[in-house]
C-alpha cells in the first residue's frame, strides 16, 4: 500500500481549518452572549458604589424585622407571596425583571388574599422572572428577591 506524503500544503490546510473552527465557535458564542444580555446593570457604577453602604444598612434593618416571604406563580398565573411575621396592615409590592434575554420589567401591587397571603391583580407572563418583593409597614421596609417561574 502506497501512502501519500504529508506536505507543507497539507499542514497549512489543517492549520487553517483548525483555526477557522475556533474562530467560528468564538463568533457564535459571542453572538449568544450579546443576544442574552438585556442591558445595563446600573446606570452609573460610581453612584451605585456610593450608595452601596446605604443598601447594606437597609438590608440589616430589614433583617431585624424578622419577616419571611416565599414567591410563586399561582395556579391562575398571578404572583403569589406568602409571608410570615408580617402585620396585616402591610403594603406588599413587587418589581419584576427578566433574568435573560430582552429586557422586560413590571411593577405589581399585591392585595391581601388571606392571612399572610398576597396576590397580584395582573397575571404574570410566562417564563422566568426575578421578583423583588417589598413589604412596607409604616416607615419600615423589608425586601427580598427570588426567581419565579
PDB file of C-alpha atoms in Angstrom:
ATOM      1  CA  UNK A   1       0.000   0.000   0.000  1.00  0.00           C
ATOM      2  CA  UNK A   2       1.408   3.319  -1.064  1.00  0.00           C
ATOM      3  CA  UNK A   3       0.978   6.297   1.280  1.00  0.00           C
ATOM      4  CA  UNK A   4       0.895   9.857   0.088  1.00  0.00           C
ATOM      5  CA  UNK A   5       3.484  12.185   1.546  1.00  0.00           C
ATOM      6  CA  UNK A   6       2.251  14.779   4.078  1.00  0.00           C
ATOM      7  CA  UNK A   7       3.370  18.105   2.655  1.00  0.00           C
ATOM      8  CA  UNK A   8       3.555  21.682   3.883  1.00  0.00           C
ATOM      9  CA  UNK A   9       0.391  22.411   1.934  1.00  0.00           C
ATOM     10  CA  UNK A  10      -1.442  19.698   3.899  1.00  0.00           C
ATOM     11  CA  UNK A  11      -0.208  21.199   7.184  1.00  0.00           C
ATOM     12  CA  UNK A  12      -1.351  24.664   6.111  1.00  0.00           C
ATOM     13  CA  UNK A  13      -4.836  23.317   5.349  1.00  0.00           C
ATOM     14  CA  UNK A  14      -5.003  21.609   8.760  1.00  0.00           C
ATOM     15  CA  UNK A  15      -3.971  24.871  10.472  1.00  0.00           C
ATOM     16  CA  UNK A  16      -6.466  27.000   8.509  1.00  0.00           C
ATOM     17  CA  UNK A  17      -9.297  24.530   9.168  1.00  0.00           C
ATOM     18  CA  UNK A  18      -8.451  24.235  12.893  1.00  0.00           C
ATOM     19  CA  UNK A  19      -8.231  27.985  13.486  1.00  0.00           C
ATOM     20  CA  UNK A  20     -11.310  28.505  11.311  1.00  0.00           C
ATOM     21  CA  UNK A  21     -13.315  26.235  13.601  1.00  0.00           C
ATOM     22  CA  UNK A  22     -12.043  28.058  16.703  1.00  0.00           C
ATOM     23  CA  UNK A  23     -12.880  31.480  15.234  1.00  0.00           C
ATOM     24  CA  UNK A  24     -16.340  30.308  14.101  1.00  0.00           C
ATOM     25  CA  UNK A  25     -17.150  28.939  17.585  1.00  0.00           C
ATOM     26  CA  UNK A  26     -15.916  32.176  19.224  1.00  0.00           C
ATOM     27  CA  UNK A  27     -18.115  34.320  16.969  1.00  0.00           C
ATOM     28  CA  UNK A  28     -21.099  32.069  17.656  1.00  0.00           C
ATOM     29  CA  UNK A  29     -20.581  32.206  21.438  1.00  0.00           C
ATOM     30  CA  UNK A  30     -20.097  35.992  21.339  1.00  0.00           C
ATOM     31  CA  UNK A  31     -23.355  36.420  19.429  1.00  0.00           C
ATOM     32  CA  UNK A  32     -25.177  34.302  22.038  1.00  0.00           C
ATOM     33  CA  UNK A  33     -23.661  36.361  24.868  1.00  0.00           C
ATOM     34  CA  UNK A  34     -24.623  39.666  23.283  1.00  0.00           C
ATOM     35  CA  UNK A  35     -28.146  38.442  22.494  1.00  0.00           C
ATOM     36  CA  UNK A  36     -28.697  37.171  26.042  1.00  0.00           C
ATOM     37  CA  UNK A  37     -27.717  40.337  27.892  1.00  0.00           C
ATOM     38  CA  UNK A  38     -30.590  42.762  28.123  1.00  0.00           C
ATOM     39  CA  UNK A  39     -28.772  45.931  29.030  1.00  0.00           C
ATOM     40  CA  UNK A  40     -27.201  47.944  31.780  1.00  0.00           C
ATOM     41  CA  UNK A  41     -26.908  46.551  35.304  1.00  0.00           C
ATOM     42  CA  UNK A  42     -26.528  50.017  36.837  1.00  0.00           C
ATOM     43  CA  UNK A  43     -26.701  53.373  35.082  1.00  0.00           C
ATOM     44  CA  UNK A  44     -23.664  54.810  36.828  1.00  0.00           C
ATOM     45  CA  UNK A  45     -21.287  52.477  38.672  1.00  0.00           C
ATOM     46  CA  UNK A  46     -19.713  55.333  40.642  1.00  0.00           C
ATOM     47  CA  UNK A  47     -23.085  56.461  42.016  1.00  0.00           C
ATOM     48  CA  UNK A  48     -24.007  52.836  42.778  1.00  0.00           C
ATOM     49  CA  UNK A  49     -20.754  52.379  44.709  1.00  0.00           C
ATOM     50  CA  UNK A  50     -21.539  55.487  46.782  1.00  0.00           C
ATOM     51  CA  UNK A  51     -24.981  54.077  47.673  1.00  0.00           C
ATOM     52  CA  UNK A  52     -23.727  50.563  48.449  1.00  0.00           C
ATOM     53  CA  UNK A  53     -23.168  51.076  52.193  1.00  0.00           C
ATOM     54  CA  UNK A  54     -26.657  52.566  52.489  1.00  0.00           C
ATOM     55  CA  UNK A  55     -28.084  49.492  50.778  1.00  0.00           C
ATOM     56  CA  UNK A  56     -26.256  47.278  53.271  1.00  0.00           C
ATOM     57  CA  UNK A  57     -27.678  49.314  56.179  1.00  0.00           C
ATOM     58  CA  UNK A  58     -31.206  48.955  54.738  1.00  0.00           C
ATOM     59  CA  UNK A  59     -30.702  45.189  54.452  1.00  0.00           C
ATOM     60  CA  UNK A  60     -29.535  44.951  58.092  1.00  0.00           C
ATOM     61  CA  UNK A  61     -32.554  46.954  59.261  1.00  0.00           C
ATOM     62  CA  UNK A  62     -34.853  44.762  57.185  1.00  0.00           C
ATOM     63  CA  UNK A  63     -33.438  41.561  58.696  1.00  0.00           C
ATOM     64  CA  UNK A  64     -34.174  42.908  62.184  1.00  0.00           C
ATOM     65  CA  UNK A  65     -37.901  42.911  61.323  1.00  0.00           C
ATOM     66  CA  UNK A  66     -37.876  39.103  61.130  1.00  0.00           C
ATOM     67  CA  UNK A  67     -40.135  38.850  58.077  1.00  0.00           C
ATOM     68  CA  UNK A  68     -40.018  35.976  55.614  1.00  0.00           C
ATOM     69  CA  UNK A  69     -41.647  35.595  52.215  1.00  0.00           C
ATOM     70  CA  UNK A  70     -41.972  32.944  49.538  1.00  0.00           C
ATOM     71  CA  UNK A  71     -42.828  33.918  45.980  1.00  0.00           C
ATOM     72  CA  UNK A  72     -44.507  31.663  43.450  1.00  0.00           C
ATOM     73  CA  UNK A  73     -46.801  31.699  40.450  1.00  0.00           C
ATOM     74  CA  UNK A  74     -50.363  30.882  41.496  1.00  0.00           C
ATOM     75  CA  UNK A  75     -52.414  28.357  39.509  1.00  0.00           C
ATOM     76  CA  UNK A  76     -54.156  31.211  37.653  1.00  0.00           C
ATOM     77  CA  UNK A  77     -50.805  32.800  36.673  1.00  0.00           C
ATOM     78  CA  UNK A  78     -50.769  35.626  39.224  1.00  0.00           C
ATOM     79  CA  UNK A  79     -47.828  36.326  41.524  1.00  0.00           C
ATOM     80  CA  UNK A  80     -48.450  34.906  44.993  1.00  0.00           C
ATOM     81  CA  UNK A  81     -46.407  35.975  48.014  1.00  0.00           C
ATOM     82  CA  UNK A  82     -46.776  34.011  51.237  1.00  0.00           C
ATOM     83  CA  UNK A  83     -45.391  35.852  54.265  1.00  0.00           C
ATOM     84  CA  UNK A  84     -44.511  35.044  57.849  1.00  0.00           C
ATOM     85  CA  UNK A  85     -44.323  37.539  60.695  1.00  0.00           C
ATOM     86  CA  UNK A  86     -45.827  40.382  58.646  1.00  0.00           C
ATOM     87  CA  UNK A  87     -48.553  42.535  60.276  1.00  0.00           C
ATOM     88  CA  UNK A  88     -51.941  42.660  58.489  1.00  0.00           C
ATOM     89  CA  UNK A  89     -51.554  46.389  57.679  1.00  0.00           C
ATOM     90  CA  UNK A  90     -48.536  45.743  55.433  1.00  0.00           C
ATOM     91  CA  UNK A  91     -48.317  47.035  51.860  1.00  0.00           C
ATOM     92  CA  UNK A  92     -46.753  44.474  49.541  1.00  0.00           C
ATOM     93  CA  UNK A  93     -45.389  45.292  46.096  1.00  0.00           C
ATOM     94  CA  UNK A  94     -43.133  43.544  43.615  1.00  0.00           C
ATOM     95  CA  UNK A  95     -40.756  44.718  40.910  1.00  0.00           C
ATOM     96  CA  UNK A  96     -40.082  42.031  38.330  1.00  0.00           C
ATOM     97  CA  UNK A  97     -37.450  41.739  35.613  1.00  0.00           C
ATOM     98  CA  UNK A  98     -36.371  39.072  33.176  1.00  0.00           C
ATOM     99  CA  UNK A  99     -33.047  37.443  34.109  1.00  0.00           C
ATOM    100  CA  UNK A 100     -32.103  36.762  30.480  1.00  0.00           C
ATOM    101  CA  UNK A 101     -32.976  37.889  27.014  1.00  0.00           C
ATOM    102  CA  UNK A 102     -34.703  41.093  26.081  1.00  0.00           C
ATOM    103  CA  UNK A 103     -35.267  43.451  28.989  1.00  0.00           C
ATOM    104  CA  UNK A 104     -38.779  43.401  30.356  1.00  0.00           C
ATOM    105  CA  UNK A 105     -39.795  44.995  33.672  1.00  0.00           C
ATOM    106  CA  UNK A 106     -43.072  45.013  35.589  1.00  0.00           C
ATOM    107  CA  UNK A 107     -44.272  46.565  38.835  1.00  0.00           C
ATOM    108  CA  UNK A 108     -47.145  44.966  40.706  1.00  0.00           C
ATOM    109  CA  UNK A 109     -49.171  45.902  43.755  1.00  0.00           C
ATOM    110  CA  UNK A 110     -50.329  42.868  45.682  1.00  0.00           C
ATOM    111  CA  UNK A 111     -53.619  42.613  47.560  1.00  0.00           C
ATOM    112  CA  UNK A 112     -54.123  40.563  50.691  1.00  0.00           C
ATOM    113  CA  UNK A 113     -55.805  37.256  49.835  1.00  0.00           C
ATOM    114  CA  UNK A 114     -55.800  35.747  53.319  1.00  0.00           C
ATOM    115  CA  UNK A 115     -53.707  35.638  56.450  1.00  0.00           C
ATOM    116  CA  UNK A 116     -50.123  36.160  55.283  1.00  0.00           C
ATOM    117  CA  UNK A 117     -51.007  35.621  51.624  1.00  0.00           C
ATOM    118  CA  UNK A 118     -50.898  38.281  48.897  1.00  0.00           C
ATOM    119  CA  UNK A 119     -51.849  38.082  45.202  1.00  0.00           C
ATOM    120  CA  UNK A 120     -51.229  40.392  42.265  1.00  0.00           C
ATOM    121  CA  UNK A 121     -54.200  41.662  40.282  1.00  0.00           C
ATOM    122  CA  UNK A 122     -52.401  41.032  36.989  1.00  0.00           C
ATOM    123  CA  UNK A 123     -51.228  37.695  35.673  1.00  0.00           C
ATOM    124  CA  UNK A 124     -47.538  37.170  35.190  1.00  0.00           C
ATOM    125  CA  UNK A 125     -46.467  36.465  31.584  1.00  0.00           C
ATOM    126  CA  UNK A 126     -44.957  33.014  31.087  1.00  0.00           C
ATOM    127  CA  UNK A 127     -41.261  32.420  31.641  1.00  0.00           C
ATOM    128  CA  UNK A 128     -38.608  33.168  34.231  1.00  0.00           C
ATOM    129  CA  UNK A 129     -38.728  36.327  36.335  1.00  0.00           C
ATOM    130  CA  UNK A 130     -36.647  37.793  39.136  1.00  0.00           C
ATOM    131  CA  UNK A 131     -39.097  39.230  41.678  1.00  0.00           C
ATOM    132  CA  UNK A 132     -38.007  41.826  44.242  1.00  0.00           C
ATOM    133  CA  UNK A 133     -40.753  41.977  46.850  1.00  0.00           C
ATOM    134  CA  UNK A 134     -41.034  44.970  49.172  1.00  0.00           C
ATOM    135  CA  UNK A 135     -43.071  44.842  52.360  1.00  0.00           C
ATOM    136  CA  UNK A 136     -43.754  48.253  53.887  1.00  0.00           C
ATOM    137  CA  UNK A 137     -45.240  48.824  57.327  1.00  0.00           C
ATOM    138  CA  UNK A 138     -45.234  52.480  58.282  1.00  0.00           C
ATOM    139  CA  UNK A 139     -41.742  53.777  57.540  1.00  0.00           C
ATOM    140  CA  UNK A 140     -40.125  50.336  57.795  1.00  0.00           C
ATOM    141  CA  UNK A 141     -39.252  48.444  54.614  1.00  0.00           C
ATOM    142  CA  UNK A 142     -38.237  44.849  54.068  1.00  0.00           C
ATOM    143  CA  UNK A 143     -37.082  43.466  50.714  1.00  0.00           C
ATOM    144  CA  UNK A 144     -36.248  40.076  49.308  1.00  0.00           C
ATOM    145  CA  UNK A 145     -35.521  38.787  45.828  1.00  0.00           C
ATOM    146  CA  UNK A 146     -36.194  35.376  44.292  1.00  0.00           C
ATOM    147  CA  UNK A 147     -36.727  33.709  40.938  1.00  0.00           C
ATOM    148  CA  UNK A 148     -40.291  32.915  39.904  1.00  0.00           C
ATOM    149  CA  UNK A 149     -41.141  30.552  37.053  1.00  0.00           C
TER     150      UNK A 149
END
